[in-house]
Amino acid sequence: MAPATRVQPTTPTMTTSITTSRRGALGSLFLSGAVALAAASPAAAQKSDVVYRLNPRTGKTQAIQGTVTSDGLDKIEITLRDGDSKGYGSLEVIQVIWGDVPTEFEDGQKFGRRMDWENAVKSYQAAAESSNARGPVKAAARMASVEAMISWGASQPARFADAVAEADRFLAEFAESRHLPSVRALKARAAWLSGDAEAARDGYRALHDAGSGGADGYPALMVAEAALSAGHAAI
């Protein structure tokens, strides 16, 4: 059985900050907007990143400013403004507002707000390959290009297959990224939308198998939903 034919844009564009969003800490599948992208915020103007973290002990959200030096599958590391370094589990991260990004990344956001997905893809791809971008920003840009391609597929269905290829590129380049589970889910979704239900089934199964047993960086709900999607794609 094919998925619903109407494709909602996967990159929300009506926010007010440069954002890379992930609902892992909240246990939600990141297919309707894992990345929130918009105009530069005051934090971005100050060239500081802002990590929004859900404190597992208090249940409250913390905004931590500094420079993200590593954004891995197991944890995120940030150098604070006072020079101290902190590390937090990746599943505690709600979203990251990137402060220091290349111009191409900002261009991708602008094109995304206009729903100009073709140019958004080009801009994000350029940002992912920019020598001026940090590794975590490159990973965010590559994931954003996958999401923009899926959004583009709403009007140009051939782009779904391109999104699969772009996701494969992410997996090859950023195999230890915090965004890995979300991109695996995006890849399976894009395969399904391209008409390849078998590839979608296998992709969801692989996501479930990788994340089962409480593996680092894999939200439990995402893993459960992957099993359900695999079954649905197999019908």
Backbone as CSV, one residue per row, in Angstrom:
resi,resn,N_x,N_y,N_z,CA_x,CA_y,CA_z,C_x,C_y,C_z
1,MET,0.854,-1.200,0.000,0.000,0.000,0.000,0.884,1.243,0.000
2,ALA,0.582,2.167,-0.890,1.385,3.384,-0.962,0.995,4.351,0.131
3,PRO,1.934,5.229,0.531,1.597,6.239,1.533,0.682,7.278,0.958
4,ALA,0.142,8.145,1.813,-0.731,9.231,1.351,-0.037,10.020,0.272
5,THR,-0.765,10.398,-0.788,-0.151,11.074,-1.920,0.137,12.534,-1.646
6,ARG,-0.573,13.127,-0.695,-0.336,14.540,-0.399,0.860,14.667,0.538
7,VAL,1.842,15.420,0.121,3.067,15.530,0.897,3.135,16.889,1.550
8,GLN,3.200,16.903,2.855,3.361,18.163,3.567,4.823,18.548,3.566
9,PRO,5.140,19.838,3.495,6.545,20.246,3.559,7.161,19.719,4.835
10,THR,8.395,19.189,4.734,9.053,18.608,5.886,9.935,19.595,6.607
11,THR,10.030,20.822,6.115,10.851,21.814,6.773,9.998,23.003,7.159
12,PRO,9.627,23.136,8.443,8.822,24.289,8.839,9.578,25.573,8.590
13,THR,8.874,26.584,8.126,9.559,27.794,7.697,9.061,29.053,8.368
14,MET,8.139,28.968,9.306,7.549,30.172,9.876,8.018,30.394,11.302
15,THR,9.286,30.050,11.577,9.849,30.313,12.878,10.674,31.583,12.814
16,THR,11.282,31.980,13.923,11.984,33.259,13.965,13.445,33.121,14.318
17,SER,14.011,31.929,14.134,15.419,31.760,14.472,16.038,30.711,13.574
18,ILE,17.388,30.807,13.415,18.093,29.772,12.692,18.086,28.552,13.579
19,THR,17.421,27.499,13.136,17.176,26.390,14.045,17.409,25.066,13.371
20,THR,18.011,24.138,14.090,17.986,22.743,13.720,17.234,22.039,14.819
21,SER,16.057,21.478,14.468,15.168,20.928,15.498,15.140,19.429,15.433
22,ARG,15.051,18.843,16.625,14.850,17.408,16.698,14.026,17.090,17.917
23,ARG,13.013,16.240,17.727,12.103,15.966,18.824,12.499,14.719,19.582
24,GLY,13.762,14.298,19.437,14.191,13.074,20.090,13.926,13.100,21.570
25,ALA,14.227,14.209,22.224,14.049,14.276,23.665,12.582,14.197,24.045
26,LEU,11.716,14.521,23.108,10.282,14.467,23.385,9.660,13.193,22.841
27,GLY,10.494,12.349,22.197,10.022,11.048,21.712,9.067,11.120,20.558
28,SER,9.327,12.025,19.570,8.410,12.139,18.442,9.143,11.923,17.142
29,LEU,8.534,11.216,16.212,9.162,10.948,14.934,9.398,12.227,14.181
30,PHE,10.573,12.330,13.619,11.005,13.600,13.055,10.824,13.561,11.552
31,LEU,9.589,13.497,11.103,9.328,13.513,9.676,8.537,14.728,9.249
32,SER,7.867,15.381,10.139,7.072,16.543,9.772,7.831,17.822,10.031
33,GLY,9.051,17.706,10.464,9.811,18.928,10.718,10.938,18.704,11.678
34,ALA,11.846,17.905,11.349,12.991,17.716,12.211,13.868,18.909,12.232
35,VAL,13.805,19.716,11.200,14.642,20.905,11.157,13.764,22.118,11.001
36,ALA,13.812,23.056,11.911,13.097,24.317,11.801,14.099,25.350,11.367
37,LEU,13.855,25.967,10.205,14.820,26.880,9.622,14.171,28.232,9.358
38,ALA,14.839,29.322,9.799,14.289,30.640,9.562,15.354,31.698,9.693
39,ALA,14.926,32.950,9.950,15.837,34.075,9.907,16.737,34.109,11.121
40,ALA,17.844,34.867,11.009,18.826,34.931,12.080,18.245,35.584,13.316
41,SER,18.577,35.012,14.476,18.119,35.518,15.748,19.221,36.338,16.385
42,PRO,18.954,37.034,17.498,20.020,37.751,18.189,21.167,36.833,18.578
43,ALA,20.841,35.591,18.969,21.909,34.666,19.330,22.813,34.394,18.148
44,ALA,22.181,34.271,16.935,22.974,34.027,15.745,23.851,35.226,15.442
45,ALA,23.322,36.419,15.619,24.105,37.628,15.348,25.334,37.702,16.237
46,GLN,25.241,37.128,17.435,26.356,37.111,18.367,27.294,35.949,18.095
47,LYS,27.022,35.171,17.066,27.846,34.037,16.675,27.890,32.961,17.744
48,SER,26.902,32.895,18.587,26.812,31.835,19.588,25.705,30.866,19.195
49,ASP,25.948,29.592,19.426,24.896,28.602,19.267,24.063,28.583,20.548
50,VAL,22.830,28.152,20.415,21.983,27.963,21.593,21.435,26.539,21.540
51,VAL,21.754,25.771,22.554,21.268,24.401,22.667,20.110,24.393,23.658
52,TYR,18.953,23.964,23.191,17.803,23.806,24.079,17.772,22.360,24.545
53,ARG,17.915,22.188,25.840,18.050,20.863,26.430,16.925,20.594,27.411
54,LEU,16.355,19.410,27.338,15.363,18.989,28.312,16.102,18.288,29.457
55,ASN,16.102,18.911,30.618,16.787,18.344,31.771,16.013,17.118,32.250
56,PRO,16.604,15.934,32.174,15.858,14.714,32.543,15.538,14.637,34.035
57,ARG,16.261,15.380,34.840,16.026,15.333,36.286,14.879,16.244,36.694
58,THR,14.844,17.459,36.119,13.816,18.430,36.510,12.644,18.477,35.555
59,GLY,12.834,17.979,34.326,11.778,18.062,33.324,11.622,19.439,32.725
60,LYS,12.585,20.317,32.999,12.523,21.684,32.482,13.506,21.871,31.334
61,THR,13.208,22.867,30.493,14.060,23.161,29.351,15.112,24.201,29.729
62,GLN,16.338,23.946,29.317,17.433,24.878,29.531,17.926,25.404,28.195
63,ALA,18.258,26.697,28.135,18.881,27.286,26.955,20.351,27.511,27.288
64,ILE,21.226,26.813,26.567,22.656,26.840,26.856,23.373,27.489,25.687
65,GLN,24.064,28.589,25.939,24.740,29.339,24.889,26.228,29.024,24.862
66,GLY,26.767,28.983,23.661,28.190,28.716,23.491,28.468,28.300,22.065
67,THR,29.455,27.428,21.881,29.812,26.940,20.552,29.775,25.417,20.565
68,VAL,28.924,24.849,19.738,28.832,23.397,19.642,30.068,22.890,18.906
69,THR,30.815,22.007,19.573,32.028,21.456,18.975,31.830,20.041,18.461
70,SER,30.812,19.359,18.975,30.508,18.002,18.536,29.019,17.759,18.708
71,ASP,28.411,17.130,17.702,26.971,16.870,17.742,26.757,15.418,17.363
72,GLY,27.136,14.524,18.276,27.170,13.112,17.959,25.918,12.349,18.316
73,LEU,25.904,11.107,17.917,24.757,10.241,18.155,24.559,9.987,19.639
74,ASP,25.650,9.962,20.385,25.545,9.702,21.819,25.420,10.961,22.647
75,LYS,26.111,12.033,22.256,26.049,13.267,23.034,26.429,14.472,22.194
76,ILE,26.047,15.646,22.705,26.420,16.919,22.106,27.385,17.602,23.067
77,GLU,28.415,18.232,22.529,29.393,18.927,23.346,29.412,20.396,22.956
78,ILE,29.451,21.255,23.961,29.399,22.691,23.726,30.408,23.389,24.632
79,THR,31.149,24.337,24.041,32.053,25.175,24.812,31.306,26.435,25.199
80,LEU,31.165,26.650,26.505,30.397,27.780,27.000,31.163,29.079,26.825
81,ARG,30.470,30.192,27.020,31.093,31.492,26.837,32.251,31.739,27.802
82,ASP,32.208,31.083,28.964,33.285,31.265,29.941,34.458,30.323,29.682
83,GLY,34.362,29.549,28.593,35.440,28.649,28.228,35.285,27.239,28.749
84,ASP,34.343,27.019,29.633,34.091,25.686,30.157,33.394,24.839,29.097
85,SER,33.580,23.532,29.160,32.962,22.627,28.195,31.942,21.732,28.892
86,LYS,30.847,21.489,28.215,29.794,20.652,28.755,29.361,19.630,27.706
87,GLY,28.915,18.485,28.183,28.387,17.460,27.302,27.029,16.989,27.790
88,TYR,26.105,16.758,26.856,24.753,16.330,27.209,24.340,15.189,26.286
89,GLY,23.549,14.279,26.811,23.055,13.187,25.987,22.256,13.704,24.802
90,SER,22.402,13.080,23.661,21.743,13.573,22.449,20.222,13.570,22.573
91,LEU,19.679,12.630,23.328,18.228,12.567,23.485,17.693,13.667,24.391
92,GLU,18.580,14.388,25.057,18.165,15.521,25.873,18.016,16.787,25.037
93,VAL,18.541,16.780,23.814,18.540,17.963,22.965,17.200,18.102,22.252
94,ILE,16.558,19.233,22.467,15.293,19.526,21.786,15.571,20.193,20.445
95,GLN,16.451,21.181,20.461,16.824,21.833,19.224,18.109,22.624,19.431
96,VAL,18.745,22.954,18.311,19.940,23.784,18.327,19.709,24.968,17.407
97,ILE,19.923,26.157,17.918,19.903,27.363,17.099,21.352,27.664,16.749
98,TRP,21.673,27.588,15.484,23.053,27.770,15.047,23.384,29.249,14.926
99,GLY,24.486,29.643,15.537,24.887,31.041,15.490,25.803,31.364,14.330
100,ASP,26.810,30.542,14.108,27.815,30.809,13.077,27.588,29.844,11.928
101,VAL,26.984,30.339,10.854,26.688,29.503,9.689,27.163,30.213,8.429
102,PRO,27.489,29.460,7.374,27.870,30.101,6.108,26.677,30.773,5.451
103,THR,26.967,31.687,4.565,25.912,32.423,3.866,24.959,31.483,3.144
104,GLU,25.493,30.406,2.601,24.655,29.464,1.859,23.577,28.840,2.742
105,PHE,23.909,28.626,4.001,22.926,28.067,4.928,21.768,29.041,5.115
106,GLU,22.109,30.311,5.303,21.064,31.333,5.450,20.246,31.460,4.172
107,ASP,20.914,31.341,3.017,20.184,31.389,1.744,19.177,30.244,1.656
108,GLY,19.588,29.064,2.112,18.678,27.924,2.092,17.438,28.190,2.918
109,GLN,17.619,28.857,4.049,16.483,29.200,4.892,15.549,30.186,4.193
110,LYS,16.128,31.162,3.557,15.324,32.165,2.849,14.507,31.513,1.735
111,PHE,15.158,30.663,0.948,14.443,29.986,-0.130,13.373,29.038,0.425
112,GLY,13.669,28.428,1.560,12.687,27.546,2.175,11.439,28.292,2.590
113,ARG,11.616,29.500,3.147,10.446,30.287,3.547,9.585,30.659,2.341
114,ARG,10.221,30.771,1.194,9.487,31.097,-0.038,8.959,29.841,-0.729
115,MET,9.246,28.680,-0.145,8.904,27.396,-0.754,9.547,27.227,-2.127
116,ASP,10.708,27.835,-2.289,11.523,27.658,-3.492,12.480,26.518,-3.197
117,TRP,11.968,25.298,-3.289,12.716,24.141,-2.825,13.925,23.846,-3.677
118,GLU,13.864,24.118,-4.958,15.014,23.841,-5.824,16.234,24.635,-5.365
119,ASN,16.041,25.925,-5.152,17.165,26.754,-4.720,17.532,26.505,-3.258
120,ALA,16.548,26.094,-2.467,16.857,25.719,-1.082,17.796,24.521,-1.071
121,VAL,17.502,23.527,-1.906,18.361,22.346,-1.994,19.773,22.742,-2.407
122,LYS,19.879,23.560,-3.434,21.200,23.978,-3.913,21.979,24.708,-2.819
123,SER,21.301,25.555,-2.088,21.961,26.336,-1.042,22.421,25.435,0.107
124,TYR,21.568,24.537,0.529,21.946,23.641,1.625,23.086,22.717,1.210
125,GLN,23.051,22.256,-0.010,24.139,21.401,-0.482,25.457,22.174,-0.488
126,ALA,25.396,23.424,-0.917,26.606,24.252,-0.910,27.102,24.481,0.510
127,ALA,26.174,24.684,1.448,26.550,24.874,2.851,27.197,23.613,3.415
128,ALA,26.669,22.459,3.028,27.210,21.197,3.519,28.621,20.941,3.015
129,GLU,28.986,21.599,1.935,30.312,21.411,1.352,31.218,22.617,1.575
130,SER,30.712,23.608,2.290,31.472,24.840,2.498,32.649,24.623,3.446
131,SER,33.799,25.176,3.077,34.971,25.102,3.948,34.826,26.020,5.156
132,ASN,33.838,26.912,5.113,33.604,27.846,6.217,32.648,27.290,7.271
133,ALA,32.108,26.113,7.026,31.120,25.544,7.949,31.779,24.531,8.883
134,ARG,31.345,24.548,10.129,31.766,23.536,11.089,31.094,22.207,10.775
135,GLY,31.686,21.128,11.270,31.132,19.805,11.021,29.672,19.663,11.404
136,PRO,29.277,20.089,12.622,27.862,19.962,13.000,26.927,20.760,12.103
137,VAL,27.381,21.921,11.621,26.559,22.731,10.732,26.450,22.065,9.359
138,LYS,27.534,21.450,8.909,27.489,20.726,7.641,26.464,19.592,7.706
139,ALA,26.450,18.883,8.826,25.478,17.797,8.982,24.053,18.337,8.960
140,ALA,23.834,19.455,9.650,22.499,20.067,9.670,22.091,20.504,8.270
141,ALA,23.041,21.050,7.510,22.742,21.495,6.157,22.408,20.324,5.239
142,ARG,23.163,19.232,5.390,22.892,18.063,4.538,21.514,17.487,4.851
143,MET,21.145,17.428,6.123,19.817,16.941,6.464,18.741,17.877,5.923
144,ALA,18.988,19.191,6.008,18.023,20.155,5.492,17.824,19.982,3.989
145,SER,18.884,19.620,3.284,18.744,19.405,1.836,17.863,18.192,1.556
146,VAL,17.956,17.160,2.402,17.084,15.992,2.239,15.629,16.401,2.438
147,GLU,15.369,17.153,3.478,14.001,17.584,3.762,13.460,18.487,2.657
148,ALA,14.313,19.388,2.154,13.878,20.284,1.082,13.552,19.494,-0.181
149,MET,14.319,18.442,-0.455,14.037,17.606,-1.623,12.690,16.905,-1.490
150,ILE,12.379,16.435,-0.287,11.083,15.781,-0.087,9.954,16.789,-0.273
151,SER,10.136,17.998,0.232,9.128,19.046,0.019,8.985,19.366,-1.466
152,TRP,10.099,19.421,-2.167,10.103,19.681,-3.602,9.351,18.573,-4.339
153,GLY,9.428,17.363,-3.817,8.770,16.237,-4.460,7.258,16.369,-4.521
154,ALA,6.681,17.249,-3.697,5.230,17.449,-3.760,4.799,17.938,-5.134
155,SER,5.677,18.687,-5.798,5.363,19.191,-7.142,6.201,18.521,-8.231
156,GLN,7.327,17.912,-7.819,8.209,17.225,-8.765,8.528,15.839,-8.198
157,PRO,7.662,14.852,-8.418,7.825,13.538,-7.792,9.184,12.875,-8.015
158,ALA,9.869,13.227,-9.080,11.186,12.636,-9.334,12.186,12.998,-8.249
159,ARG,11.888,14.045,-7.505,12.811,14.485,-6.453,12.831,13.518,-5.259
160,PHE,11.817,12.667,-5.130,11.829,11.720,-4.014,13.021,10.772,-4.118
161,ALA,13.286,10.285,-5.323,14.446,9.419,-5.517,15.738,10.179,-5.241
162,ASP,15.766,11.455,-5.612,16.937,12.282,-5.314,17.125,12.433,-3.810
163,ALA,16.012,12.514,-3.083,16.090,12.632,-1.623,16.697,11.372,-1.014
164,VAL,16.369,10.216,-1.579,16.971,8.967,-1.111,18.480,9.014,-1.297
165,ALA,18.913,9.470,-2.470,20.347,9.556,-2.750,21.031,10.561,-1.830
166,GLU,20.363,11.672,-1.566,20.927,12.683,-0.678,21.026,12.154,0.754
167,ALA,20.041,11.380,1.166,20.092,10.763,2.494,21.259,9.781,2.582
168,ASP,21.486,9.036,1.505,22.627,8.117,1.487,23.939,8.885,1.638
169,ARG,23.993,10.042,1.034,25.198,10.861,1.152,25.401,11.305,2.601
170,PHE,24.302,11.689,3.250,24.397,12.051,4.669,24.919,10.868,5.477
171,LEU,24.355,9.695,5.257,24.740,8.516,6.024,26.216,8.173,5.837
172,ALA,26.740,8.445,4.648,28.150,8.180,4.379,29.054,9.213,5.039
173,GLU,28.588,10.454,5.093,29.421,11.546,5.595,29.310,11.753,7.098
174,PHE,28.134,11.451,7.661,27.864,11.785,9.065,27.272,10.590,9.825
175,ALA,27.974,9.486,9.762,27.466,8.245,10.341,27.348,8.288,11.856
176,GLU,27.990,9.255,12.508,27.920,9.365,13.963,27.144,10.603,14.402
177,SER,26.389,11.207,13.512,25.666,12.440,13.818,24.429,12.182,14.672
178,ARG,24.077,13.160,15.482,22.826,13.118,16.250,21.615,12.974,15.330
179,HIS,21.730,13.457,14.132,20.598,13.426,13.196,20.465,12.101,12.447
180,LEU,21.349,11.162,12.700,21.345,9.904,11.948,19.992,9.191,11.976
181,PRO,19.368,8.971,13.134,18.075,8.273,13.122,17.015,9.002,12.300
182,SER,16.990,10.339,12.407,15.999,11.117,11.665,16.219,11.013,10.167
183,VAL,17.472,11.019,9.733,17.750,10.923,8.303,17.426,9.521,7.792
184,ARG,17.651,8.522,8.616,17.264,7.174,8.201,15.753,7.094,8.004
185,ALA,15.012,7.740,8.877,13.562,7.771,8.733,13.152,8.552,7.486
186,LEU,13.819,9.662,7.243,13.534,10.448,6.047,13.820,9.662,4.771
187,LYS,14.908,8.911,4.783,15.251,8.099,3.616,14.159,7.075,3.327
188,ALA,13.699,6.390,4.373,12.648,5.392,4.177,11.369,6.046,3.664
189,ARG,11.045,7.201,4.210,9.853,7.923,3.776,9.962,8.330,2.303
190,ALA,11.138,8.843,1.925,11.345,9.269,0.539,11.247,8.079,-0.416
191,ALA,11.790,6.941,-0.002,11.702,5.740,-0.833,10.244,5.333,-1.038
192,TRP,9.475,5.410,0.031,8.059,5.060,-0.049,7.325,5.997,-0.998
193,LEU,7.588,7.286,-0.858,6.940,8.267,-1.721,7.366,8.132,-3.180
194,SER,8.566,7.594,-3.406,9.033,7.389,-4.779,8.372,6.172,-5.419
195,GLY,7.651,5.385,-4.613,6.977,4.206,-5.130,7.683,2.904,-4.818
196,ASP,8.807,2.984,-4.113,9.572,1.786,-3.780,9.218,1.334,-2.365
197,ALA,8.103,0.661,-2.230,7.628,0.228,-0.916,8.570,-0.787,-0.283
198,GLU,9.212,-1.606,-1.094,10.140,-2.609,-0.550,11.335,-1.933,0.115
199,ALA,11.896,-0.923,-0.553,13.018,-0.194,0.038,12.592,0.533,1.300
200,ALA,11.365,1.070,1.277,10.848,1.745,2.473,10.718,0.765,3.625
201,ARG,10.166,-0.402,3.344,10.027,-1.432,4.378,11.383,-1.792,4.979
202,ASP,12.361,-2.013,4.110,13.691,-2.390,4.583,14.342,-1.257,5.374
203,GLY,14.091,-0.020,4.933,14.662,1.119,5.637,14.090,1.282,7.029
204,TYR,12.789,1.120,7.143,12.154,1.222,8.458,12.578,0.066,9.363
205,ARG,12.691,-1.123,8.801,13.133,-2.262,9.598,14.554,-2.035,10.121
206,ALA,15.421,-1.516,9.249,16.804,-1.251,9.652,16.857,-0.204,10.760
207,LEU,16.002,0.811,10.642,15.933,1.839,11.678,15.482,1.226,12.999
208,HIS,14.463,0.390,12.937,13.972,-0.258,14.149,15.043,-1.144,14.775
209,ASP,15.715,-1.928,13.942,16.719,-2.859,14.466,17.896,-2.104,15.087
210,ALA,18.300,-0.995,14.455,19.424,-0.222,14.973,19.086,0.431,16.302
211,GLY,17.824,0.821,16.467,17.447,1.562,17.662,16.841,0.737,18.773
212,SER,16.549,-0.534,18.502,15.918,-1.362,19.534,16.898,-1.627,20.666
213,GLY,16.340,-1.778,21.852,17.184,-2.050,22.999,17.776,-0.807,23.631
214,GLY,17.246,0.360,23.275,17.728,1.582,23.892,19.052,2.077,23.376
215,ALA,19.343,1.882,22.094,20.607,2.336,21.514,20.739,3.849,21.630
216,ASP,21.979,4.316,21.813,22.242,5.740,21.951,21.664,6.528,20.771
217,GLY,20.949,7.603,21.089,20.491,8.533,20.073,19.199,8.169,19.377
218,TYR,18.632,7.012,19.676,17.415,6.571,19.003,16.222,6.708,19.946
219,PRO,15.340,7.691,19.698,14.155,7.846,20.549,13.267,6.607,20.481
220,ALA,12.769,6.191,21.619,11.972,4.968,21.682,10.732,5.033,20.794
221,LEU,10.069,6.188,20.771,8.856,6.297,19.964,9.181,6.228,18.475
222,MET,10.287,6.849,18.067,10.695,6.759,16.665,10.933,5.311,16.265
223,VAL,11.572,4.561,17.133,11.863,3.162,16.850,10.567,2.364,16.731
224,ALA,9.622,2.615,17.627,8.340,1.914,17.576,7.569,2.268,16.306
225,GLU,7.574,3.542,15.948,6.862,3.972,14.750,7.504,3.397,13.490
226,ALA,8.824,3.196,13.522,9.500,2.592,12.383,9.014,1.161,12.159
227,ALA,8.784,0.438,13.246,8.263,-0.930,13.114,6.868,-0.918,12.500
228,LEU,6.030,0.007,12.930,4.688,0.109,12.380,4.722,0.495,10.904
229,SER,5.602,1.456,10.564,5.711,1.885,9.165,6.236,0.776,8.281
230,ALA,7.147,-0.023,8.805,7.659,-1.159,8.032,6.533,-2.128,7.707
231,GLY,5.681,-2.382,8.698,4.548,-3.265,8.452,3.578,-2.689,7.446
232,HIS,3.328,-1.395,7.554,2.420,-0.749,6.617,2.969,-0.785,5.195
233,ALA,4.268,-0.521,5.050,4.874,-0.526,3.714,4.868,-1.918,3.099
234,ALA,4.837,-2.946,3.944,4.872,-4.316,3.436,3.516,-4.801,2.936
235,ILE,2.453,-4.062,3.252,1.103,-4.485,2.839,0.914,-4.357,1.336
